[in-house]
């Protein structure tokens, strides 16, 4: 809280914007709410949104955090945001159940709103992801669907919100936007939220696929290296024992089982010493 008793995530949000207008031929300036003001995307924001889809620019959690930060900056009326990544279970009793995997928030107070929903297994993020549709509230004072979560929002100064969901294969990403005034999040602004969650979802999906490919490449390199060591060890055994490759490999397996060590480890020792191990 600041000295005025406001949650810290609200401090940087002005309550009104000033728009010039003409009245009876004279220039005037009138106050307008965020819901009435147009969304303005600067070149810098446009570049940052585009870079969401660049693989290797960030981790999954880092990408989700960037989406929340961009939402708070790019969507007019949005004072803060949260994101959650979900996956669809394909196995067992939880078949087709959607499970939350990781989350990010633009502010600590809003991260607590995710925890409230995850602890209870209910709330707008669950409704959005289960129904595959956006969920909104124009004024939390009149909201009755989630009493516990609504009370938590009111304690943190949230007066309106909208949650958008994006689906990519067996993965879902929800993006929740929060405003500090009733009706601050005009439906006309939701297209920007949908763009951000789609870009963020694609980035997370690409990051996962890239990480999977990297792990596979590492495993293949390790397998090739292990095979090379085993082949060298077989060659040493064939020369020392005067046997063929199959017999040498069988001897490697016998030594591995006798010493209760991995075959690759035995092969590495034989290659390092360039001689037969002392095994009867």
PDB file of C-alpha atoms in Angstrom:
ATOM      1  CA  UNK A   1       0.000   0.000   0.000  1.00  0.00           C
ATOM      2  CA  UNK A   2       1.121   3.587  -0.621  1.00  0.00           C
ATOM      3  CA  UNK A   3       0.485   6.561   1.692  1.00  0.00           C
ATOM      4  CA  UNK A   4      -3.026   6.920   0.236  1.00  0.00           C
ATOM      5  CA  UNK A   5      -3.908   3.303   1.032  1.00  0.00           C
ATOM      6  CA  UNK A   6      -3.861   2.244  -2.637  1.00  0.00           C
ATOM      7  CA  UNK A   7      -2.469  -1.140  -3.690  1.00  0.00           C
ATOM      8  CA  UNK A   8       0.919  -0.583  -5.344  1.00  0.00           C
ATOM      9  CA  UNK A   9      -0.270  -2.001  -8.666  1.00  0.00           C
ATOM     10  CA  UNK A  10      -2.732   0.931  -9.019  1.00  0.00           C
ATOM     11  CA  UNK A  11      -0.370   3.814  -8.330  1.00  0.00           C
ATOM     12  CA  UNK A  12       0.808   4.399 -11.892  1.00  0.00           C
ATOM     13  CA  UNK A  13      -2.693   4.361 -13.409  1.00  0.00           C
ATOM     14  CA  UNK A  14      -4.303   7.806 -13.897  1.00  0.00           C
ATOM     15  CA  UNK A  15      -8.034   7.825 -13.296  1.00  0.00           C
ATOM     16  CA  UNK A  16      -8.929   9.895 -16.338  1.00  0.00           C
ATOM     17  CA  UNK A  17      -7.399  10.971 -19.632  1.00  0.00           C
ATOM     18  CA  UNK A  18      -7.804  14.393 -21.199  1.00  0.00           C
ATOM     19  CA  UNK A  19      -9.213  14.693 -24.705  1.00  0.00           C
ATOM     20  CA  UNK A  20      -9.531  17.972 -26.661  1.00  0.00           C
ATOM     21  CA  UNK A  21     -12.945  18.746 -28.171  1.00  0.00           C
ATOM     22  CA  UNK A  22     -14.807  21.658 -29.734  1.00  0.00           C
ATOM     23  CA  UNK A  23     -17.945  23.170 -28.250  1.00  0.00           C
ATOM     24  CA  UNK A  24     -19.705  26.075 -29.979  1.00  0.00           C
ATOM     25  CA  UNK A  25     -16.611  26.784 -32.012  1.00  0.00           C
ATOM     26  CA  UNK A  26     -14.303  26.914 -28.965  1.00  0.00           C
ATOM     27  CA  UNK A  27     -11.556  24.502 -28.022  1.00  0.00           C
ATOM     28  CA  UNK A  28     -12.249  22.688 -24.781  1.00  0.00           C
ATOM     29  CA  UNK A  29     -10.699  19.810 -22.887  1.00  0.00           C
ATOM     30  CA  UNK A  30     -12.960  17.233 -21.318  1.00  0.00           C
ATOM     31  CA  UNK A  31     -12.343  14.221 -19.107  1.00  0.00           C
ATOM     32  CA  UNK A  32     -13.068  10.843 -20.671  1.00  0.00           C
ATOM     33  CA  UNK A  33     -12.903   7.394 -19.171  1.00  0.00           C
ATOM     34  CA  UNK A  34     -10.500   4.741 -20.407  1.00  0.00           C
ATOM     35  CA  UNK A  35     -13.421   2.869 -21.952  1.00  0.00           C
ATOM     36  CA  UNK A  36     -13.991   5.815 -24.309  1.00  0.00           C
ATOM     37  CA  UNK A  37     -10.358   6.379 -25.245  1.00  0.00           C
ATOM     38  CA  UNK A  38      -8.728   4.698 -28.247  1.00  0.00           C
ATOM     39  CA  UNK A  39      -5.918   2.199 -27.832  1.00  0.00           C
ATOM     40  CA  UNK A  40      -2.552   3.522 -29.040  1.00  0.00           C
ATOM     41  CA  UNK A  41       0.248   1.118 -29.964  1.00  0.00           C
ATOM     42  CA  UNK A  42       3.641   2.760 -30.222  1.00  0.00           C
ATOM     43  CA  UNK A  43       6.373   1.419 -32.477  1.00  0.00           C
ATOM     44  CA  UNK A  44       8.196   0.157 -29.401  1.00  0.00           C
ATOM     45  CA  UNK A  45       5.164  -1.786 -28.180  1.00  0.00           C
ATOM     46  CA  UNK A  46       4.551  -3.205 -31.652  1.00  0.00           C
ATOM     47  CA  UNK A  47       8.122  -4.524 -31.781  1.00  0.00           C
ATOM     48  CA  UNK A  48       7.824  -6.040 -28.298  1.00  0.00           C
ATOM     49  CA  UNK A  49       4.545  -7.767 -29.202  1.00  0.00           C
ATOM     50  CA  UNK A  50       6.099  -9.146 -32.389  1.00  0.00           C
ATOM     51  CA  UNK A  51       9.119 -10.416 -30.465  1.00  0.00           C
ATOM     52  CA  UNK A  52       6.884 -12.532 -28.237  1.00  0.00           C
ATOM     53  CA  UNK A  53       6.989 -15.219 -30.907  1.00  0.00           C
ATOM     54  CA  UNK A  54      10.787 -15.290 -31.189  1.00  0.00           C
ATOM     55  CA  UNK A  55      12.122 -18.613 -29.922  1.00  0.00           C
ATOM     56  CA  UNK A  56      15.047 -18.480 -27.463  1.00  0.00           C
ATOM     57  CA  UNK A  57      14.206 -14.899 -26.446  1.00  0.00           C
ATOM     58  CA  UNK A  58      12.804 -16.073 -23.116  1.00  0.00           C
ATOM     59  CA  UNK A  59      11.724 -19.031 -21.012  1.00  0.00           C
ATOM     60  CA  UNK A  60       8.079 -20.088 -20.738  1.00  0.00           C
ATOM     61  CA  UNK A  61       7.618 -18.187 -17.471  1.00  0.00           C
ATOM     62  CA  UNK A  62       9.512 -15.217 -18.920  1.00  0.00           C
ATOM     63  CA  UNK A  63       7.195 -15.167 -21.935  1.00  0.00           C
ATOM     64  CA  UNK A  64       4.090 -15.252 -19.737  1.00  0.00           C
ATOM     65  CA  UNK A  65       5.480 -12.397 -17.656  1.00  0.00           C
ATOM     66  CA  UNK A  66       6.171 -10.342 -20.797  1.00  0.00           C
ATOM     67  CA  UNK A  67       2.563 -10.876 -21.913  1.00  0.00           C
ATOM     68  CA  UNK A  68       1.246  -9.503 -18.601  1.00  0.00           C
ATOM     69  CA  UNK A  69       3.569  -6.494 -18.741  1.00  0.00           C
ATOM     70  CA  UNK A  70       2.608  -5.726 -22.342  1.00  0.00           C
ATOM     71  CA  UNK A  71      -1.093  -6.042 -21.538  1.00  0.00           C
ATOM     72  CA  UNK A  72      -0.791  -3.489 -18.749  1.00  0.00           C
ATOM     73  CA  UNK A  73       0.958  -1.104 -21.149  1.00  0.00           C
ATOM     74  CA  UNK A  74      -0.912  -1.738 -24.410  1.00  0.00           C
ATOM     75  CA  UNK A  75      -4.549  -2.206 -23.347  1.00  0.00           C
ATOM     76  CA  UNK A  76      -6.142   1.068 -22.338  1.00  0.00           C
ATOM     77  CA  UNK A  77      -7.867   0.793 -18.975  1.00  0.00           C
ATOM     78  CA  UNK A  78      -5.791  -2.219 -17.917  1.00  0.00           C
ATOM     79  CA  UNK A  79      -3.969  -1.562 -14.634  1.00  0.00           C
ATOM     80  CA  UNK A  80      -2.442  -5.031 -14.410  1.00  0.00           C
ATOM     81  CA  UNK A  81      -2.696  -8.565 -15.786  1.00  0.00           C
ATOM     82  CA  UNK A  82      -2.084 -12.243 -15.055  1.00  0.00           C
ATOM     83  CA  UNK A  83      -1.474 -15.269 -17.269  1.00  0.00           C
ATOM     84  CA  UNK A  84      -1.750 -19.011 -16.645  1.00  0.00           C
ATOM     85  CA  UNK A  85      -0.538 -21.870 -18.851  1.00  0.00           C
ATOM     86  CA  UNK A  86      -2.677 -25.000 -18.829  1.00  0.00           C
ATOM     87  CA  UNK A  87      -2.224 -28.438 -20.346  1.00  0.00           C
ATOM     88  CA  UNK A  88      -4.800 -31.002 -21.410  1.00  0.00           C
ATOM     89  CA  UNK A  89      -4.374 -34.432 -19.818  1.00  0.00           C
ATOM     90  CA  UNK A  90      -4.699 -37.327 -22.281  1.00  0.00           C
ATOM     91  CA  UNK A  91      -4.315 -40.208 -19.843  1.00  0.00           C
ATOM     92  CA  UNK A  92      -5.945 -41.901 -16.866  1.00  0.00           C
ATOM     93  CA  UNK A  93      -8.885 -40.713 -14.816  1.00  0.00           C
ATOM     94  CA  UNK A  94      -8.011 -37.091 -15.624  1.00  0.00           C
ATOM     95  CA  UNK A  95      -8.504 -37.691 -19.368  1.00  0.00           C
ATOM     96  CA  UNK A  96      -9.358 -34.388 -21.100  1.00  0.00           C
ATOM     97  CA  UNK A  97      -8.991 -32.491 -17.794  1.00  0.00           C
ATOM     98  CA  UNK A  98      -7.208 -29.148 -18.075  1.00  0.00           C
ATOM     99  CA  UNK A  99      -4.510 -28.596 -15.448  1.00  0.00           C
ATOM    100  CA  UNK A 100      -2.711 -25.330 -14.560  1.00  0.00           C
ATOM    101  CA  UNK A 101       1.069 -25.621 -14.991  1.00  0.00           C
ATOM    102  CA  UNK A 102       2.600 -22.180 -14.501  1.00  0.00           C
ATOM    103  CA  UNK A 103       1.523 -18.591 -14.004  1.00  0.00           C
ATOM    104  CA  UNK A 104       2.802 -15.028 -14.114  1.00  0.00           C
ATOM    105  CA  UNK A 105       1.507 -11.660 -12.957  1.00  0.00           C
ATOM    106  CA  UNK A 106       2.422  -8.049 -13.611  1.00  0.00           C
ATOM    107  CA  UNK A 107       2.147  -7.283  -9.869  1.00  0.00           C
ATOM    108  CA  UNK A 108       2.418  -9.348  -6.644  1.00  0.00           C
ATOM    109  CA  UNK A 109      -1.107  -8.381  -5.518  1.00  0.00           C
ATOM    110  CA  UNK A 110      -2.526  -9.841  -8.717  1.00  0.00           C
ATOM    111  CA  UNK A 111      -0.456 -13.028  -8.371  1.00  0.00           C
ATOM    112  CA  UNK A 112      -2.388 -13.617  -5.152  1.00  0.00           C
ATOM    113  CA  UNK A 113      -5.638 -13.615  -7.157  1.00  0.00           C
ATOM    114  CA  UNK A 114      -4.315 -16.575  -9.159  1.00  0.00           C
ATOM    115  CA  UNK A 115      -3.479 -18.398  -5.923  1.00  0.00           C
ATOM    116  CA  UNK A 116      -7.001 -17.825  -4.582  1.00  0.00           C
ATOM    117  CA  UNK A 117      -8.507 -19.492  -7.659  1.00  0.00           C
ATOM    118  CA  UNK A 118      -5.986 -22.352  -7.852  1.00  0.00           C
ATOM    119  CA  UNK A 119      -6.424 -23.149  -4.157  1.00  0.00           C
ATOM    120  CA  UNK A 120     -10.199 -23.464  -4.559  1.00  0.00           C
ATOM    121  CA  UNK A 121     -10.247 -24.881  -8.077  1.00  0.00           C
ATOM    122  CA  UNK A 122     -12.786 -22.290  -9.194  1.00  0.00           C
ATOM    123  CA  UNK A 123     -12.955 -18.775 -10.546  1.00  0.00           C
ATOM    124  CA  UNK A 124     -13.040 -16.927 -13.868  1.00  0.00           C
ATOM    125  CA  UNK A 125      -9.834 -18.541 -15.182  1.00  0.00           C
ATOM    126  CA  UNK A 126     -11.341 -22.009 -14.634  1.00  0.00           C
ATOM    127  CA  UNK A 127     -14.623 -20.995 -16.276  1.00  0.00           C
ATOM    128  CA  UNK A 128     -12.806 -19.470 -19.249  1.00  0.00           C
ATOM    129  CA  UNK A 129     -10.570 -22.475 -19.894  1.00  0.00           C
ATOM    130  CA  UNK A 130     -13.307 -25.077 -19.334  1.00  0.00           C
ATOM    131  CA  UNK A 131     -15.807 -23.280 -21.570  1.00  0.00           C
ATOM    132  CA  UNK A 132     -13.168 -22.063 -24.074  1.00  0.00           C
ATOM    133  CA  UNK A 133     -14.835 -18.636 -23.960  1.00  0.00           C
ATOM    134  CA  UNK A 134     -13.911 -15.220 -22.508  1.00  0.00           C
ATOM    135  CA  UNK A 135     -15.255 -14.355 -19.063  1.00  0.00           C
ATOM    136  CA  UNK A 136     -15.811 -10.731 -18.008  1.00  0.00           C
ATOM    137  CA  UNK A 137     -17.186  -8.570 -15.225  1.00  0.00           C
ATOM    138  CA  UNK A 138     -17.916  -4.857 -15.610  1.00  0.00           C
ATOM    139  CA  UNK A 139     -18.259  -4.183 -11.885  1.00  0.00           C
ATOM    140  CA  UNK A 140     -17.001  -6.530  -9.174  1.00  0.00           C
ATOM    141  CA  UNK A 141     -19.327  -4.913  -6.614  1.00  0.00           C
ATOM    142  CA  UNK A 142     -22.273  -6.575  -8.361  1.00  0.00           C
ATOM    143  CA  UNK A 143     -20.482  -9.875  -9.173  1.00  0.00           C
ATOM    144  CA  UNK A 144     -22.026 -13.003  -7.582  1.00  0.00           C
ATOM    145  CA  UNK A 145     -20.485 -15.963  -9.477  1.00  0.00           C
ATOM    146  CA  UNK A 146     -17.332 -16.400  -7.358  1.00  0.00           C
ATOM    147  CA  UNK A 147     -17.891 -14.896  -3.875  1.00  0.00           C
ATOM    148  CA  UNK A 148     -14.447 -15.733  -2.467  1.00  0.00           C
ATOM    149  CA  UNK A 149     -12.527 -14.603  -5.536  1.00  0.00           C
ATOM    150  CA  UNK A 150     -14.653 -11.467  -5.906  1.00  0.00           C
ATOM    151  CA  UNK A 151     -13.969 -10.502  -2.295  1.00  0.00           C
ATOM    152  CA  UNK A 152     -10.244 -10.997  -2.930  1.00  0.00           C
ATOM    153  CA  UNK A 153     -10.427  -8.732  -5.998  1.00  0.00           C
ATOM    154  CA  UNK A 154     -12.276  -6.002  -4.105  1.00  0.00           C
ATOM    155  CA  UNK A 155      -9.695  -6.066  -1.311  1.00  0.00           C
ATOM    156  CA  UNK A 156      -7.046  -5.380  -3.953  1.00  0.00           C
ATOM    157  CA  UNK A 157      -8.954  -2.578  -5.633  1.00  0.00           C
ATOM    158  CA  UNK A 158     -10.073  -4.523  -8.731  1.00  0.00           C
ATOM    159  CA  UNK A 159     -13.369  -3.147 -10.027  1.00  0.00           C
ATOM    160  CA  UNK A 160     -13.583  -4.906 -13.405  1.00  0.00           C
ATOM    161  CA  UNK A 161     -11.804  -7.660 -15.315  1.00  0.00           C
ATOM    162  CA  UNK A 162     -11.852  -9.833 -18.394  1.00  0.00           C
ATOM    163  CA  UNK A 163     -10.233 -13.231 -18.978  1.00  0.00           C
ATOM    164  CA  UNK A 164      -9.366 -14.409 -22.501  1.00  0.00           C
ATOM    165  CA  UNK A 165      -8.304 -17.954 -23.408  1.00  0.00           C
ATOM    166  CA  UNK A 166      -6.161 -19.159 -26.309  1.00  0.00           C
ATOM    167  CA  UNK A 167      -5.849 -22.830 -27.310  1.00  0.00           C
ATOM    168  CA  UNK A 168      -2.821 -24.351 -29.060  1.00  0.00           C
ATOM    169  CA  UNK A 169      -2.917 -28.141 -29.387  1.00  0.00           C
ATOM    170  CA  UNK A 170      -3.065 -29.591 -25.880  1.00  0.00           C
ATOM    171  CA  UNK A 171      -2.021 -26.275 -24.306  1.00  0.00           C
ATOM    172  CA  UNK A 172      -4.128 -23.317 -23.179  1.00  0.00           C
ATOM    173  CA  UNK A 173      -3.127 -19.834 -22.046  1.00  0.00           C
ATOM    174  CA  UNK A 174      -5.471 -17.536 -20.150  1.00  0.00           C
ATOM    175  CA  UNK A 175      -4.874 -13.790 -19.936  1.00  0.00           C
ATOM    176  CA  UNK A 176      -6.757 -11.791 -17.302  1.00  0.00           C
ATOM    177  CA  UNK A 177      -6.894  -7.996 -17.461  1.00  0.00           C
ATOM    178  CA  UNK A 178      -7.845  -5.916 -14.416  1.00  0.00           C
ATOM    179  CA  UNK A 179      -9.176  -2.370 -14.134  1.00  0.00           C
ATOM    180  CA  UNK A 180      -9.560  -0.100 -11.098  1.00  0.00           C
ATOM    181  CA  UNK A 181     -12.802   1.526 -12.284  1.00  0.00           C
ATOM    182  CA  UNK A 182     -16.117  -0.122 -13.222  1.00  0.00           C
ATOM    183  CA  UNK A 183     -16.336  -0.554 -16.989  1.00  0.00           C
ATOM    184  CA  UNK A 184     -12.735   0.575 -17.573  1.00  0.00           C
ATOM    185  CA  UNK A 185     -12.138  -2.419 -19.867  1.00  0.00           C
ATOM    186  CA  UNK A 186     -14.251  -1.681 -22.905  1.00  0.00           C
ATOM    187  CA  UNK A 187     -15.055  -4.681 -25.190  1.00  0.00           C
ATOM    188  CA  UNK A 188     -13.433  -2.726 -28.008  1.00  0.00           C
ATOM    189  CA  UNK A 189     -10.112  -3.248 -26.253  1.00  0.00           C
ATOM    190  CA  UNK A 190     -10.438  -7.044 -26.114  1.00  0.00           C
ATOM    191  CA  UNK A 191      -8.960  -7.530 -29.598  1.00  0.00           C
ATOM    192  CA  UNK A 192      -5.604  -6.376 -28.237  1.00  0.00           C
ATOM    193  CA  UNK A 193      -5.907  -8.862 -25.368  1.00  0.00           C
ATOM    194  CA  UNK A 194      -6.675 -11.655 -27.843  1.00  0.00           C
ATOM    195  CA  UNK A 195      -3.636 -10.668 -29.932  1.00  0.00           C
ATOM    196  CA  UNK A 196      -1.367 -10.729 -26.883  1.00  0.00           C
ATOM    197  CA  UNK A 197      -2.603 -14.079 -25.584  1.00  0.00           C
ATOM    198  CA  UNK A 198      -2.379 -15.614 -29.069  1.00  0.00           C
ATOM    199  CA  UNK A 199       1.192 -14.337 -29.514  1.00  0.00           C
ATOM    200  CA  UNK A 200       2.090 -15.448 -26.018  1.00  0.00           C
ATOM    201  CA  UNK A 201       0.517 -18.874 -26.494  1.00  0.00           C
ATOM    202  CA  UNK A 202       2.371 -19.390 -29.766  1.00  0.00           C
ATOM    203  CA  UNK A 203       5.624 -18.285 -28.139  1.00  0.00           C
ATOM    204  CA  UNK A 204       5.204 -20.704 -25.216  1.00  0.00           C
ATOM    205  CA  UNK A 205       4.330 -23.523 -27.617  1.00  0.00           C
ATOM    206  CA  UNK A 206       7.348 -22.739 -29.790  1.00  0.00           C
ATOM    207  CA  UNK A 207       9.586 -22.576 -26.733  1.00  0.00           C
ATOM    208  CA  UNK A 208       8.371 -25.975 -25.552  1.00  0.00           C
ATOM    209  CA  UNK A 209       8.944 -27.508 -28.985  1.00  0.00           C
ATOM    210  CA  UNK A 210      12.389 -25.916 -29.208  1.00  0.00           C
ATOM    211  CA  UNK A 211      13.310 -27.211 -25.731  1.00  0.00           C
ATOM    212  CA  UNK A 212      12.059 -30.686 -26.668  1.00  0.00           C
ATOM    213  CA  UNK A 213      14.156 -30.604 -29.839  1.00  0.00           C
ATOM    214  CA  UNK A 214      17.188 -29.459 -27.862  1.00  0.00           C
ATOM    215  CA  UNK A 215      16.753 -32.289 -25.338  1.00  0.00           C
ATOM    216  CA  UNK A 216      16.383 -34.814 -28.157  1.00  0.00           C
ATOM    217  CA  UNK A 217      19.543 -33.504 -29.829  1.00  0.00           C
ATOM    218  CA  UNK A 218      21.481 -33.764 -26.561  1.00  0.00           C
ATOM    219  CA  UNK A 219      20.219 -37.309 -25.993  1.00  0.00           C
ATOM    220  CA  UNK A 220      21.214 -38.295 -29.538  1.00  0.00           C
ATOM    221  CA  UNK A 221      24.687 -36.830 -29.087  1.00  0.00           C
ATOM    222  CA  UNK A 222      25.063 -38.707 -25.817  1.00  0.00           C
ATOM    223  CA  UNK A 223      23.871 -41.932 -27.435  1.00  0.00           C
ATOM    224  CA  UNK A 224      26.326 -41.528 -30.332  1.00  0.00           C
ATOM    225  CA  UNK A 225      29.184 -40.822 -27.918  1.00  0.00           C
ATOM    226  CA  UNK A 226      28.258 -43.848 -25.783  1.00  0.00           C
ATOM    227  CA  UNK A 227      28.063 -46.081 -28.852  1.00  0.00           C
ATOM    228  CA  UNK A 228      31.508 -44.899 -29.956  1.00  0.00           C
ATOM    229  CA  UNK A 229      33.037 -45.745 -26.550  1.00  0.00           C
ATOM    230  CA  UNK A 230      31.393 -49.161 -26.523  1.00  0.00           C
ATOM    231  CA  UNK A 231      32.697 -49.885 -30.030  1.00  0.00           C
ATOM    232  CA  UNK A 232      36.221 -48.914 -28.946  1.00  0.00           C
ATOM    233  CA  UNK A 233      35.988 -51.167 -25.899  1.00  0.00           C
ATOM    234  CA  UNK A 234      34.772 -54.036 -28.079  1.00  0.00           C
ATOM    235  CA  UNK A 235      37.760 -53.543 -30.358  1.00  0.00           C
ATOM    236  CA  UNK A 236      40.156 -53.748 -27.405  1.00  0.00           C
ATOM    237  CA  UNK A 237      38.467 -56.935 -26.148  1.00  0.00           C
ATOM    238  CA  UNK A 238      38.484 -58.509 -29.633  1.00  0.00           C
ATOM    239  CA  UNK A 239      42.217 -57.848 -29.946  1.00  0.00           C
ATOM    240  CA  UNK A 240      43.036 -59.065 -26.412  1.00  0.00           C
ATOM    241  CA  UNK A 241      40.770 -62.117 -26.444  1.00  0.00           C
ATOM    242  CA  UNK A 242      41.038 -63.042 -30.119  1.00  0.00           C
ATOM    243  CA  UNK A 243      37.245 -63.118 -30.485  1.00  0.00           C
ATOM    244  CA  UNK A 244      34.572 -61.635 -32.722  1.00  0.00           C
ATOM    245  CA  UNK A 245      32.416 -58.538 -32.023  1.00  0.00           C
ATOM    246  CA  UNK A 246      29.453 -60.457 -30.603  1.00  0.00           C
ATOM    247  CA  UNK A 247      31.636 -62.325 -28.121  1.00  0.00           C
ATOM    248  CA  UNK A 248      33.360 -59.081 -27.085  1.00  0.00           C
ATOM    249  CA  UNK A 249      30.006 -57.401 -26.492  1.00  0.00           C
ATOM    250  CA  UNK A 250      28.783 -60.394 -24.474  1.00  0.00           C
ATOM    251  CA  UNK A 251      31.922 -60.083 -22.336  1.00  0.00           C
ATOM    252  CA  UNK A 252      31.189 -56.403 -21.770  1.00  0.00           C
ATOM    253  CA  UNK A 253      27.687 -57.249 -20.586  1.00  0.00           C
ATOM    254  CA  UNK A 254      29.032 -59.973 -18.284  1.00  0.00           C
ATOM    255  CA  UNK A 255      31.497 -57.567 -16.668  1.00  0.00           C
ATOM    256  CA  UNK A 256      28.776 -54.920 -16.354  1.00  0.00           C
ATOM    257  CA  UNK A 257      26.460 -57.347 -14.551  1.00  0.00           C
ATOM    258  CA  UNK A 258      29.232 -58.687 -12.335  1.00  0.00           C
ATOM    259  CA  UNK A 259      30.283 -55.237 -11.145  1.00  0.00           C
ATOM    260  CA  UNK A 260      26.751 -53.830 -11.128  1.00  0.00           C
ATOM    261  CA  UNK A 261      27.857 -50.931 -13.311  1.00  0.00           C
ATOM    262  CA  UNK A 262      26.501 -49.469 -16.509  1.00  0.00           C
ATOM    263  CA  UNK A 263      27.923 -51.022 -19.647  1.00  0.00           C
ATOM    264  CA  UNK A 264      28.989 -47.585 -20.874  1.00  0.00           C
ATOM    265  CA  UNK A 265      30.973 -46.984 -17.672  1.00  0.00           C
ATOM    266  CA  UNK A 266      32.774 -50.315 -18.086  1.00  0.00           C
ATOM    267  CA  UNK A 267      33.556 -49.442 -21.712  1.00  0.00           C
ATOM    268  CA  UNK A 268      34.950 -46.036 -20.675  1.00  0.00           C
ATOM    269  CA  UNK A 269      37.285 -47.704 -18.154  1.00  0.00           C
ATOM    270  CA  UNK A 270      38.537 -50.211 -20.718  1.00  0.00           C
ATOM    271  CA  UNK A 271      39.183 -47.471 -23.282  1.00  0.00           C
ATOM    272  CA  UNK A 272      40.902 -45.238 -20.693  1.00  0.00           C
ATOM    273  CA  UNK A 273      43.271 -48.060 -19.613  1.00  0.00           C
ATOM    274  CA  UNK A 274      43.474 -49.725 -23.044  1.00  0.00           C
ATOM    275  CA  UNK A 275      43.469 -53.119 -21.348  1.00  0.00           C
ATOM    276  CA  UNK A 276      41.129 -55.784 -20.013  1.00  0.00           C
ATOM    277  CA  UNK A 277      39.576 -55.172 -16.585  1.00  0.00           C
ATOM    278  CA  UNK A 278      40.648 -57.458 -13.756  1.00  0.00           C
ATOM    279  CA  UNK A 279      37.532 -59.645 -13.778  1.00  0.00           C
ATOM    280  CA  UNK A 280      37.536 -63.489 -13.626  1.00  0.00           C
TER     281      UNK A 280
END
